[in-house]
PDB file of C-alpha atoms in Angstrom:
ATOM      1  CA  MET A   1     -33.778  65.787  48.531  1.00 38.00           C
ATOM      2  CA  LYS A   2     -32.067  62.383  48.805  1.00 37.00           C
ATOM      3  CA  VAL A   3     -33.773  59.093  48.060  1.00 35.00           C
ATOM      4  CA  GLU A   4     -31.858  56.036  49.285  1.00 36.00           C
ATOM      5  CA  GLY A   5     -32.688  52.393  48.923  1.00 33.00           C
ATOM      6  CA  LEU A   6     -31.305  48.899  49.165  1.00 30.00           C
ATOM      7  CA  LYS A   7     -29.572  47.024  46.360  1.00 34.00           C
ATOM      8  CA  SER A   8     -32.760  45.104  45.680  1.00 36.00           C
ATOM      9  CA  ILE A   9     -34.702  48.215  44.645  1.00 38.00           C
ATOM     10  CA  THR A  10     -35.873  47.736  41.046  1.00 40.00           C
ATOM     11  CA  ILE A  11     -35.109  49.967  38.131  1.00 44.00           C
ATOM     12  CA  ILE A  12     -38.858  50.481  37.653  1.00 44.00           C
ATOM     13  CA  VAL A  13     -38.856  52.407  40.927  1.00 47.00           C
ATOM     14  CA  LEU A  14     -35.798  54.262  39.669  1.00 50.00           C
ATOM     15  CA  SER A  15     -37.764  55.320  36.596  1.00 50.00           C
ATOM     16  CA  ALA A  16     -40.570  56.648  38.763  1.00 51.00           C
ATOM     17  CA  VAL A  17     -38.037  58.492  40.901  1.00 51.00           C
ATOM     18  CA  LEU A  18     -36.479  60.045  37.817  1.00 52.00           C
ATOM     19  CA  GLY A  19     -39.834  61.336  36.660  1.00 52.00           C
ATOM     20  CA  TYR A  20     -40.651  62.717  40.127  1.00 50.00           C
ATOM     21  CA  VAL A  21     -37.235  64.320  40.411  1.00 49.00           C
ATOM     22  CA  ALA A  22     -37.582  66.077  37.073  1.00 49.00           C
ATOM     23  CA  VAL A  23     -41.006  67.464  37.954  1.00 49.00           C
ATOM     24  CA  SER A  24     -39.823  68.568  41.377  1.00 52.00           C
ATOM     25  CA  ALA A  25     -36.838  70.352  39.922  1.00 49.00           C
ATOM     26  CA  LEU A  26     -39.011  72.207  37.434  1.00 46.00           C
ATOM     27  CA  LYS A  27     -41.648  73.163  40.011  1.00 51.00           C
ATOM     28  CA  THR A  28     -39.393  74.225  42.857  1.00 52.00           C
ATOM     29  CA  GLY A  29     -36.459  75.585  40.910  1.00 50.00           C
ATOM     30  CA  LYS A  30     -34.204  73.839  43.409  1.00 51.00           C
ATOM     31  CA  ASP A  31     -31.427  71.334  42.892  1.00 53.00           C
ATOM     32  CA  VAL A  32     -32.459  67.747  43.578  1.00 51.00           C
ATOM     33  CA  THR A  33     -29.999  64.897  44.143  1.00 53.00           C
ATOM     34  CA  VAL A  34     -30.534  61.189  43.600  1.00 50.00           C
ATOM     35  CA  LYS A  35     -27.431  58.963  43.282  1.00 50.00           C
ATOM     36  CA  VAL A  36     -26.779  55.346  42.382  1.00 46.00           C
ATOM     37  CA  SER A  37     -23.651  54.062  44.091  1.00 47.00           C
ATOM     38  CA  LYS A  38     -21.947  50.673  44.229  1.00 49.00           C
ATOM     39  CA  ASN A  39     -23.405  49.906  47.632  1.00 47.00           C
ATOM     40  CA  GLY A  40     -26.931  50.214  46.307  1.00 47.00           C
ATOM     41  CA  THR A  41     -27.611  53.842  47.237  1.00 44.00           C
ATOM     42  CA  ILE A  42     -29.617  55.661  44.555  1.00 47.00           C
ATOM     43  CA  GLU A  43     -28.511  59.247  44.138  1.00 52.00           C
ATOM     44  CA  LEU A  44     -28.909  61.384  41.009  1.00 55.00           C
ATOM     45  CA  GLU A  45     -28.510  65.125  40.679  1.00 60.00           C
ATOM     46  CA  ALA A  46     -31.302  67.120  39.085  1.00 60.00           C
ATOM     47  CA  ARG A  47     -30.489  70.782  38.699  1.00 63.00           C
ATOM     48  CA  GLU A  48     -32.707  73.643  37.744  1.00 65.00           C
ATOM     49  CA  GLY A  49     -33.445  73.525  34.026  1.00 66.00           C
ATOM     50  CA  GLN A  50     -32.177  69.969  33.660  1.00 66.00           C
ATOM     51  CA  SER A  51     -34.294  67.817  31.340  1.00 70.00           C
ATOM     52  CA  LEU A  52     -35.754  64.401  31.951  1.00 68.00           C
ATOM     53  CA  THR A  53     -33.624  63.182  29.036  1.00 73.00           C
ATOM     54  CA  GLN A  54     -30.486  64.126  30.925  1.00 74.00           C
ATOM     55  CA  LEU A  55     -31.733  62.316  34.006  1.00 70.00           C
ATOM     56  CA  LEU A  56     -32.525  59.232  31.960  1.00 72.00           C
ATOM     57  CA  ASP A  57     -29.022  59.386  30.485  1.00 74.00           C
ATOM     58  CA  ASN A  58     -27.684  59.264  34.016  1.00 71.00           C
ATOM     59  CA  GLY A  59     -29.996  56.378  34.833  1.00 70.00           C
ATOM     60  CA  PHE A  60     -28.835  54.377  31.796  1.00 74.00           C
ATOM     61  CA  GLU A  61     -25.222  55.136  32.664  1.00 76.00           C
ATOM     62  CA  ALA A  62     -25.805  53.811  36.186  1.00 74.00           C
ATOM     63  CA  VAL A  63     -26.994  50.435  34.894  1.00 75.00           C
ATOM     64  CA  LYS A  64     -24.438  50.113  32.081  1.00 79.00           C
ATOM     65  CA  PRO A  65     -22.160  47.116  32.769  1.00 78.00           C
ATOM     66  CA  SER A  66     -18.425  47.853  32.878  1.00 81.00           C
ATOM     67  CA  ASP A  67     -15.346  45.646  32.642  1.00 81.00           C
ATOM     68  CA  GLY A  68     -14.546  46.238  36.304  1.00 81.00           C
ATOM     69  CA  ASP A  69     -17.881  44.912  37.568  1.00 84.00           C
ATOM     70  CA  SER A  70     -18.076  41.582  39.313  1.00 85.00           C
ATOM     71  CA  PRO A  71     -20.195  38.881  37.613  1.00 84.00           C
ATOM     72  CA  GLU A  72     -22.941  39.480  40.172  1.00 85.00           C
ATOM     73  CA  THR A  73     -22.901  43.238  39.543  1.00 84.00           C
ATOM     74  CA  GLN A  74     -22.948  42.770  35.759  1.00 82.00           C
ATOM     75  CA  ALA A  75     -25.903  40.393  36.021  1.00 83.00           C
ATOM     76  CA  ARG A  76     -27.779  42.881  38.237  1.00 82.00           C
ATOM     77  CA  LYS A  77     -27.082  45.789  35.874  1.00 80.00           C
ATOM     78  CA  ILE A  78     -28.214  43.799  32.854  1.00 78.00           C
ATOM     79  CA  SER A  79     -31.417  42.889  34.667  1.00 79.00           C
ATOM     80  CA  ASP A  80     -31.943  46.513  35.695  1.00 77.00           C
ATOM     81  CA  MET A  81     -31.296  47.689  32.124  1.00 77.00           C
ATOM     82  CA  ARG A  82     -33.966  45.306  30.850  1.00 76.00           C
ATOM     83  CA  ALA A  83     -36.402  46.539  33.469  1.00 77.00           C
ATOM     84  CA  LEU A  84     -35.719  50.171  32.547  1.00 74.00           C
ATOM     85  CA  THR A  85     -36.185  49.315  28.860  1.00 76.00           C
ATOM     86  CA  ARG A  86     -39.510  47.603  29.582  1.00 77.00           C
ATOM     87  CA  THR A  87     -40.621  50.621  31.587  1.00 75.00           C
ATOM     88  CA  LEU A  88     -39.954  52.929  28.642  1.00 76.00           C
ATOM     89  CA  GLN A  89     -41.609  50.481  26.217  1.00 77.00           C
ATOM     90  CA  SER A  90     -44.774  50.567  28.308  1.00 79.00           C
ATOM     91  CA  HIS A  91     -45.004  54.256  27.387  1.00 78.00           C
ATOM     92  CA  GLY A  92     -44.216  53.658  23.702  1.00 79.00           C
ATOM     93  CA  TYR A  93     -40.488  54.444  23.760  1.00 78.00           C
ATOM     94  CA  TYR A  94     -38.056  52.074  22.004  1.00 77.00           C
ATOM     95  CA  ALA A  95     -34.332  52.146  21.293  1.00 77.00           C
ATOM     96  CA  LEU A  96     -33.275  51.924  17.639  1.00 80.00           C
ATOM     97  CA  ASN A  97     -31.295  48.759  18.388  1.00 78.00           C
ATOM     98  CA  ASP A  98     -34.245  47.122  20.144  1.00 79.00           C
ATOM     99  CA  SER A  99     -35.622  44.236  18.076  1.00 80.00           C
ATOM    100  CA  ALA A 100     -39.020  44.814  19.703  1.00 83.00           C
ATOM    101  CA  LEU A 101     -39.226  48.079  17.745  1.00 84.00           C
ATOM    102  CA  ALA A 102     -39.638  46.166  14.461  1.00 86.00           C
ATOM    103  CA  ASP A 103     -42.457  44.108  15.956  1.00 87.00           C
ATOM    104  CA  LYS A 104     -44.165  47.282  17.176  1.00 87.00           C
ATOM    105  CA  ILE A 105     -43.901  48.852  13.709  1.00 88.00           C
ATOM    106  CA  ARG A 106     -45.563  45.783  12.190  1.00 89.00           C
ATOM    107  CA  GLY A 107     -48.656  46.567  14.260  1.00 90.00           C
ATOM    108  CA  LEU A 108     -49.034  50.149  13.015  1.00 90.00           C
ATOM    109  CA  GLU A 109     -52.037  51.076  10.902  1.00 93.00           C
ATOM    110  CA  LYS A 110     -51.033  51.961   7.344  1.00 90.00           C
ATOM    111  CA  ASP A 111     -52.392  55.514   7.783  1.00 93.00           C
ATOM    112  CA  HIS A 112     -50.417  56.117  10.975  1.00 93.00           C
ATOM    113  CA  ASN A 113     -48.080  59.099  10.632  1.00 92.00           C
ATOM    114  CA  LEU A 114     -45.017  56.923  11.239  1.00 91.00           C
ATOM    115  CA  SER A 115     -46.222  54.432   8.611  1.00 93.00           C
ATOM    116  CA  VAL A 116     -46.480  57.234   6.041  1.00 93.00           C
ATOM    117  CA  GLN A 117     -42.967  58.421   6.869  1.00 94.00           C
ATOM    118  CA  LEU A 118     -41.550  54.887   6.675  1.00 93.00           C
ATOM    119  CA  ARG A 119     -43.056  54.453   3.212  1.00 93.00           C
ATOM    120  CA  ASP A 120     -41.339  57.704   2.196  1.00 94.00           C
ATOM    121  CA  VAL A 121     -38.027  56.220   3.389  1.00 94.00           C
ATOM    122  CA  LEU A 122     -38.724  53.167   1.207  1.00 93.00           C
ATOM    123  CA  TYR A 123     -39.672  55.251  -1.828  1.00 92.00           C
ATOM    124  CA  ASP A 124     -36.547  57.392  -1.347  1.00 94.00           C
ATOM    125  CA  LEU A 125     -34.421  54.202  -1.150  1.00 93.00           C
ATOM    126  CA  GLU A 126     -32.798  55.467   2.016  1.00 95.00           C
ATOM    127  CA  GLY A 127     -31.840  53.989   5.384  1.00 92.00           C
ATOM    128  CA  PRO A 128     -32.553  50.253   5.584  1.00 91.00           C
ATOM    129  CA  PHE A 129     -33.938  50.389   2.026  1.00 92.00           C
ATOM    130  CA  SER A 130     -30.801  51.819   0.396  1.00 94.00           C
ATOM    131  CA  LEU A 131     -29.381  50.461  -2.838  1.00 93.00           C
ATOM    132  CA  PRO A 132     -27.841  48.136  -3.761  1.00 92.00           C
ATOM    133  CA  GLY A 133     -29.750  45.123  -2.541  1.00 92.00           C
ATOM    134  CA  THR A 134     -33.058  46.728  -1.580  1.00 91.00           C
ATOM    135  CA  LEU A 135     -35.105  43.877  -3.041  1.00 89.00           C
ATOM    136  CA  ARG A 136     -32.479  41.151  -3.191  1.00 88.00           C
ATOM    137  CA  GLY A 137     -33.780  38.300  -1.122  1.00 86.00           C
ATOM    138  CA  ALA A 138     -37.412  39.406  -1.510  1.00 88.00           C
ATOM    139  CA  ASP A 139     -39.787  36.596  -2.387  1.00 86.00           C
ATOM    140  CA  SER A 140     -42.971  36.398  -4.434  1.00 84.00           C
ATOM    141  CA  ARG A 141     -44.977  38.259  -1.761  1.00 89.00           C
ATOM    142  CA  MET A 142     -43.522  41.497  -3.120  1.00 90.00           C
ATOM    143  CA  TRP A 143     -45.394  40.818  -6.355  1.00 89.00           C
ATOM    144  CA  GLN A 144     -48.655  41.270  -4.431  1.00 91.00           C
ATOM    145  CA  ALA A 145     -47.774  44.948  -4.004  1.00 90.00           C
ATOM    146  CA  ILE A 146     -47.205  45.291  -7.761  1.00 89.00           C
ATOM    147  CA  ALA A 147     -50.506  43.507  -8.456  1.00 90.00           C
ATOM    148  CA  ASP A 148     -52.283  45.839  -6.022  1.00 90.00           C
ATOM    149  CA  LEU A 149     -50.736  48.815  -7.823  1.00 88.00           C
ATOM    150  CA  TYR A 150     -52.151  47.467 -11.079  1.00 87.00           C
ATOM    151  CA  GLU A 151     -55.619  47.064  -9.549  1.00 88.00           C
ATOM    152  CA  GLY A 152     -55.445  50.664  -8.378  1.00 85.00           C
ATOM    153  CA  ILE A 153     -54.556  51.862 -11.864  1.00 84.00           C
ATOM    154  CA  LYS A 154     -57.532  49.982 -13.333  1.00 83.00           C
ATOM    155  CA  SER A 155     -59.972  51.409 -10.781  1.00 83.00           C
ATOM    156  CA  GLU A 156     -58.562  54.944 -11.072  1.00 78.00           C
ATOM    157  CA  PRO A 157     -57.121  55.220 -14.607  1.00 67.00           C
ATOM    158  CA  ARG A 158     -56.216  58.855 -14.150  1.00 67.00           C
ATOM    159  CA  GLY A 159     -54.325  58.214 -10.951  1.00 64.00           C
ATOM    160  CA  ASP A 160     -50.693  59.285 -10.941  1.00 70.00           C
ATOM    161  CA  SER A 161     -48.268  56.381 -10.577  1.00 82.00           C
ATOM    162  CA  GLN A 162     -44.766  57.002 -11.825  1.00 87.00           C
ATOM    163  CA  LEU A 163     -43.817  53.459 -10.833  1.00 88.00           C
ATOM    164  CA  PHE A 164     -46.525  51.948 -13.030  1.00 87.00           C
ATOM    165  CA  ALA A 165     -45.606  54.293 -15.878  1.00 87.00           C
ATOM    166  CA  THR A 166     -41.963  53.190 -15.590  1.00 90.00           C
ATOM    167  CA  LEU A 167     -42.947  49.523 -15.517  1.00 88.00           C
ATOM    168  CA  TYR A 168     -45.178  49.982 -18.539  1.00 86.00           C
ATOM    169  CA  THR A 169     -42.494  51.843 -20.480  1.00 90.00           C
ATOM    170  CA  ASN A 170     -39.970  49.104 -19.761  1.00 88.00           C
ATOM    171  CA  PHE A 171     -42.540  46.521 -20.812  1.00 85.00           C
ATOM    172  CA  ILE A 172     -43.148  48.276 -24.134  1.00 84.00           C
ATOM    173  CA  ASP A 173     -39.412  48.617 -24.736  1.00 84.00           C
ATOM    174  CA  GLN A 174     -38.668  45.131 -23.343  1.00 80.00           C
ATOM    175  CA  GLU A 175     -35.983  46.553 -21.098  1.00 84.00           C
ATOM    176  CA  THR A 176     -34.668  45.615 -17.645  1.00 84.00           C
ATOM    177  CA  VAL A 177     -36.963  43.012 -16.051  1.00 82.00           C
ATOM    178  CA  PHE A 178     -38.959  42.691 -19.293  1.00 82.00           C
ATOM    179  CA  SER A 179     -35.991  42.088 -21.561  1.00 79.00           C
ATOM    180  CA  PRO A 180     -35.628  38.660 -23.148  1.00 78.00           C
ATOM    181  CA  PHE A 181     -33.534  36.334 -21.042  1.00 73.00           C
ATOM    182  CA  LYS A 182     -30.460  36.985 -23.167  1.00 65.00           C
ATOM    183  CA  HIS A 183     -27.708  35.514 -21.055  1.00 62.00           C
ATOM    184  CA  GLN A 184     -27.177  31.882 -21.795  1.00 67.00           C
ATOM    185  CA  VAL A 185     -29.612  29.446 -20.258  1.00 80.00           C
ATOM    186  CA  THR A 186     -28.325  25.921 -20.615  1.00 83.00           C
ATOM    187  CA  ALA A 187     -30.856  23.238 -21.413  1.00 88.00           C
ATOM    188  CA  GLU A 188     -30.648  19.582 -22.257  1.00 89.00           C
ATOM    189  CA  GLY A 189     -32.470  18.679 -25.430  1.00 90.00           C
ATOM    190  CA  VAL A 190     -34.094  15.274 -25.129  1.00 90.00           C
ATOM    191  CA  LEU A 191     -35.387  13.371 -28.165  1.00 89.00           C
ATOM    192  CA  LEU A 192     -39.007  12.299 -27.684  1.00 86.00           C
ATOM    193  CA  HIS A 193     -40.040   9.222 -29.618  1.00 79.00           C
ATOM    194  CA  ASP A 194     -43.705   9.254 -28.536  1.00 71.00           C
ATOM    195  CA  THR A 195     -44.717  12.474 -30.272  1.00 67.00           C
ATOM    196  CA  ASN A 196     -46.682  12.408 -33.487  1.00 67.00           C
ATOM    197  CA  GLY A 197     -44.852  11.866 -36.729  1.00 70.00           C
ATOM    198  CA  THR A 198     -45.185  15.434 -37.998  1.00 77.00           C
ATOM    199  CA  ASP A 199     -42.353  16.916 -40.017  1.00 84.00           C
ATOM    200  CA  THR A 200     -42.805  20.246 -38.212  1.00 89.00           C
ATOM    201  CA  PRO A 201     -39.986  20.822 -35.678  1.00 92.00           C
ATOM    202  CA  MET A 202     -41.513  21.072 -32.205  1.00 91.00           C
ATOM    203  CA  VAL A 203     -40.206  21.782 -28.694  1.00 92.00           C
ATOM    204  CA  PHE A 204     -41.980  20.466 -25.608  1.00 91.00           C
ATOM    205  CA  THR A 205     -42.030  21.112 -21.876  1.00 89.00           C
ATOM    206  CA  CYS A 206     -43.830  19.128 -19.211  1.00 85.00           C
ATOM    207  CA  PRO A 207     -47.259  20.339 -18.009  1.00 84.00           C
ATOM    208  CA  ASP A 208     -46.013  21.880 -14.759  1.00 84.00           C
ATOM    209  CA  SER A 209     -43.206  23.905 -16.340  1.00 87.00           C
ATOM    210  CA  PHE A 210     -43.307  27.697 -16.122  1.00 86.00           C
ATOM    211  CA  LEU A 211     -42.740  27.688 -19.907  1.00 86.00           C
ATOM    212  CA  LYS A 212     -46.405  27.534 -20.839  1.00 85.00           C
ATOM    213  CA  GLN A 213     -48.002  26.730 -24.154  1.00 86.00           C
ATOM    214  CA  GLY A 214     -47.141  29.385 -26.758  1.00 84.00           C
ATOM    215  CA  ILE A 215     -44.038  30.824 -25.091  1.00 87.00           C
ATOM    216  CA  THR A 216     -41.371  31.545 -27.701  1.00 88.00           C
ATOM    217  CA  VAL A 217     -37.790  30.314 -27.352  1.00 89.00           C
ATOM    218  CA  LEU A 218     -34.757  30.777 -29.547  1.00 89.00           C
ATOM    219  CA  VAL A 219     -32.511  27.727 -29.444  1.00 90.00           C
ATOM    220  CA  LYS A 220     -29.097  26.746 -30.737  1.00 89.00           C
ATOM    221  CA  PRO A 221     -26.689  23.933 -29.888  1.00 88.00           C
ATOM    222  CA  VAL A 222     -23.929  24.776 -27.428  1.00 84.00           C
ATOM    223  CA  GLY A 223     -20.460  24.431 -28.897  1.00 72.00           C
ATOM    224  CA  GLY A 224     -21.690  24.293 -32.458  1.00 65.00           C
ATOM    225  CA  SER A 225     -20.120  26.291 -35.259  1.00 62.00           C
ATOM    226  CA  SER A 226     -23.357  28.061 -36.160  1.00 64.00           C
ATOM    227  CA  ASN A 227     -24.727  31.082 -34.317  1.00 68.00           C
ATOM    228  CA  ILE A 228     -28.112  30.799 -36.005  1.00 81.00           C
ATOM    229  CA  MET A 229     -30.868  30.441 -33.412  1.00 86.00           C
ATOM    230  CA  ARG A 230     -33.962  28.463 -34.316  1.00 89.00           C
ATOM    231  CA  GLN A 231     -37.323  29.851 -33.231  1.00 90.00           C
ATOM    232  CA  PHE A 232     -39.915  27.585 -31.598  1.00 91.00           C
ATOM    233  CA  LYS A 233     -43.289  27.976 -29.960  1.00 90.00           C
ATOM    234  CA  VAL A 234     -43.230  25.807 -26.858  1.00 89.00           C
ATOM    235  CA  GLN A 235     -45.735  22.955 -26.638  1.00 88.00           C
ATOM    236  CA  GLN A 236     -46.664  21.107 -23.460  1.00 85.00           C
ATOM    237  CA  ASN A 237     -46.912  17.351 -23.547  1.00 80.00           C
ATOM    238  CA  ALA A 238     -47.741  14.962 -20.720  1.00 76.00           C
ATOM    239  CA  VAL A 239     -45.395  12.416 -22.326  1.00 75.00           C
ATOM    240  CA  PHE A 240     -42.436  14.598 -21.383  1.00 76.00           C
ATOM    241  CA  HIS A 241     -41.856  14.262 -17.638  1.00 73.00           C
ATOM    242  CA  SER A 242     -38.148  14.930 -17.141  1.00 73.00           C
ATOM    243  CA  CYS A 243     -38.159  18.699 -17.541  1.00 76.00           C
ATOM    244  CA  ALA A 244     -35.815  19.376 -14.571  1.00 79.00           C
ATOM    245  CA  ALA A 245     -36.062  23.103 -13.721  1.00 80.00           C
ATOM    246  CA  ARG A 246     -39.815  23.723 -13.618  1.00 80.00           C
ATOM    247  CA  THR A 247     -39.911  27.190 -12.016  1.00 84.00           C
ATOM    248  CA  PRO A 248     -38.300  30.531 -12.907  1.00 83.00           C
ATOM    249  CA  PHE A 249     -36.489  30.461  -9.551  1.00 83.00           C
ATOM    250  CA  GLU A 250     -34.891  27.096 -10.352  1.00 84.00           C
ATOM    251  CA  THR A 251     -33.819  28.373 -13.768  1.00 83.00           C
ATOM    252  CA  LEU A 252     -32.377  31.607 -12.374  1.00 78.00           C
ATOM    253  CA  SER A 253     -30.587  29.614  -9.672  1.00 80.00           C
ATOM    254  CA  GLY A 254     -28.721  27.647 -12.322  1.00 79.00           C
ATOM    255  CA  SER A 255     -30.704  24.412 -12.352  1.00 83.00           C
ATOM    256  CA  GLU A 256     -30.554  22.832 -15.787  1.00 83.00           C
ATOM    257  CA  MET A 257     -33.656  23.066 -17.905  1.00 86.00           C
ATOM    258  CA  LYS A 258     -34.757  20.259 -20.176  1.00 89.00           C
ATOM    259  CA  LEU A 259     -36.623  20.615 -23.442  1.00 92.00           C
ATOM    260  CA  GLY A 260     -38.250  17.772 -25.313  1.00 91.00           C
ATOM    261  CA  LEU A 261     -37.571  17.692 -29.061  1.00 91.00           C
ATOM    262  CA  ASN A 262     -39.457  15.755 -31.676  1.00 90.00           C
ATOM    263  CA  ARG A 263     -37.442  14.021 -34.363  1.00 89.00           C
ATOM    264  CA  ALA A 264     -37.672  16.949 -36.797  1.00 90.00           C
ATOM    265  CA  ALA A 265     -36.468  19.501 -34.228  1.00 91.00           C
ATOM    266  CA  PHE A 266     -33.707  17.226 -32.942  1.00 90.00           C
ATOM    267  CA  ASP A 267     -32.313  16.599 -36.428  1.00 88.00           C
ATOM    268  CA  GLN A 268     -32.550  20.320 -37.235  1.00 89.00           C
ATOM    269  CA  LEU A 269     -30.532  21.275 -34.162  1.00 89.00           C
ATOM    270  CA  PHE A 270     -28.215  18.263 -34.218  1.00 87.00           C
ATOM    271  CA  PRO A 271     -27.761  17.162 -37.834  1.00 83.00           C
ATOM    272  CA  PRO A 272     -27.152  13.407 -38.040  1.00 78.00           C
ATOM    273  CA  ARG A 273     -23.997  13.895 -40.103  1.00 73.00           C
ATOM    274  CA  LEU A 274     -22.444  15.856 -37.216  1.00 66.00           C
ATOM    275  CA  ALA A 275     -23.746  13.651 -34.423  1.00 66.00           C
ATOM    276  CA  ASP A 276     -21.461  12.676 -31.569  1.00 71.00           C
ATOM    277  CA  ALA A 277     -21.846   9.900 -29.040  1.00 65.00           C
ATOM    278  CA  GLU A 278     -24.202  11.933 -26.806  1.00 67.00           C
ATOM    279  CA  GLN A 279     -26.491  12.790 -29.697  1.00 71.00           C
ATOM    280  CA  PHE A 280     -26.697   9.146 -30.699  1.00 73.00           C
ATOM    281  CA  GLN A 281     -28.312   8.680 -27.279  1.00 78.00           C
ATOM    282  CA  GLY A 282     -30.914  11.297 -28.140  1.00 84.00           C
ATOM    283  CA  ARG A 283     -29.468  14.101 -26.057  1.00 86.00           C
ATOM    284  CA  GLY A 284     -27.683  17.379 -26.705  1.00 87.00           C
ATOM    285  CA  THR A 285     -26.844  20.608 -24.887  1.00 88.00           C
ATOM    286  CA  LEU A 286     -28.729  23.733 -25.939  1.00 90.00           C
ATOM    287  CA  SER A 287     -28.402  27.468 -25.437  1.00 89.00           C
ATOM    288  CA  VAL A 288     -31.831  29.010 -24.930  1.00 89.00           C
ATOM    289  CA  ILE A 289     -33.250  32.534 -24.977  1.00 88.00           C
ATOM    290  CA  ILE A 290     -36.735  32.907 -23.513  1.00 87.00           C
ATOM    291  CA  TYR A 291     -39.142  35.559 -24.781  1.00 83.00           C
ATOM    292  CA  PRO A 292     -42.369  36.820 -23.206  1.00 77.00           C
ATOM    293  CA  ARG A 293     -45.635  35.509 -24.557  1.00 75.00           C
ATOM    294  CA  ASN A 294     -46.974  37.261 -27.670  1.00 72.00           C
ATOM    295  CA  THR A 295     -43.714  39.043 -28.455  1.00 71.00           C
ATOM    296  CA  GLN A 296     -41.851  39.040 -31.769  1.00 65.00           C
ATOM    297  CA  PRO A 297     -38.390  37.573 -31.109  1.00 65.00           C
ATOM    298  CA  ALA A 298     -37.463  37.835 -34.775  1.00 54.00           C
ATOM    299  CA  LEU A 299     -37.001  41.560 -34.156  1.00 51.00           C
ATOM    300  CA  PHE A 300     -34.259  40.746 -31.667  1.00 48.00           C
ATOM    301  CA  ALA A 301     -32.580  37.863 -33.465  1.00 46.00           C
ATOM    302  CA  SER A 302     -29.626  40.033 -34.494  1.00 42.00           C
ATOM    303  CA  SER A 303     -28.848  40.736 -30.824  1.00 40.00           C
ATOM    304  CA  ALA A 304     -29.477  37.225 -29.621  1.00 39.00           C
ATOM    305  CA  ASP A 305     -26.038  35.869 -30.418  1.00 38.00           C
TER     306      ASP A 305
END
């Protein structure tokens, strides 16, 4: 059987022809021919036992632009390729390099079989989720998944979660993401004159800093001869407004942090007898290690240097 048409015949009709040809070949056991030629004749060969996949391969080959095509022919083939792609999409078939596939996946129910398999790919750190860099570039939305995991553990305490167990173990041991921020964080120490006159050394941040009341920091001057780090519990004071890096992201990105120091803390860190011109202006550069709330940094002081 031969099916011929004009150049204007759409690839959607071609798709229908391909399906009809495949069924006819299977039912009759006879060879069927449909070709696509340069003059617009559609002619492809369907032989006994040939699959629809093979016919579709021929169809895609027919609309694949080549270097020898004229601009008009290339434009027509590209248009026909898009039409063929849309035809397949209407039946739920997508190419791996089709950006519409990602949008379709977003609409899947979480219990869909493909959704379950995709989560397995994520958990196995394979494919698009391979290391390194699986979570690099992720933002705070990823934390919602961790928080949901925690809620699940609280509602089902006997549930098995190796991820939560690993997180908890690292928290107890203060390792990886829970380790004190041991690489040098540079901060500017600023002398505050408006604090009370207590002789107790105190360190301050502004009210919107991520370093909340009670966070522990170990501090030492940068460039000084001493490696002894002084321990402070951070206070928050509305008087101190110039705290620069206010968020963890700003700090991790290298933005300078500022810490307010009362007179006692400033003189402890920058003794007057060693003061330079910058310190006479009530400023000095600090090296800071940040510890989680309610931890005991004294246990780690030996490794802080």
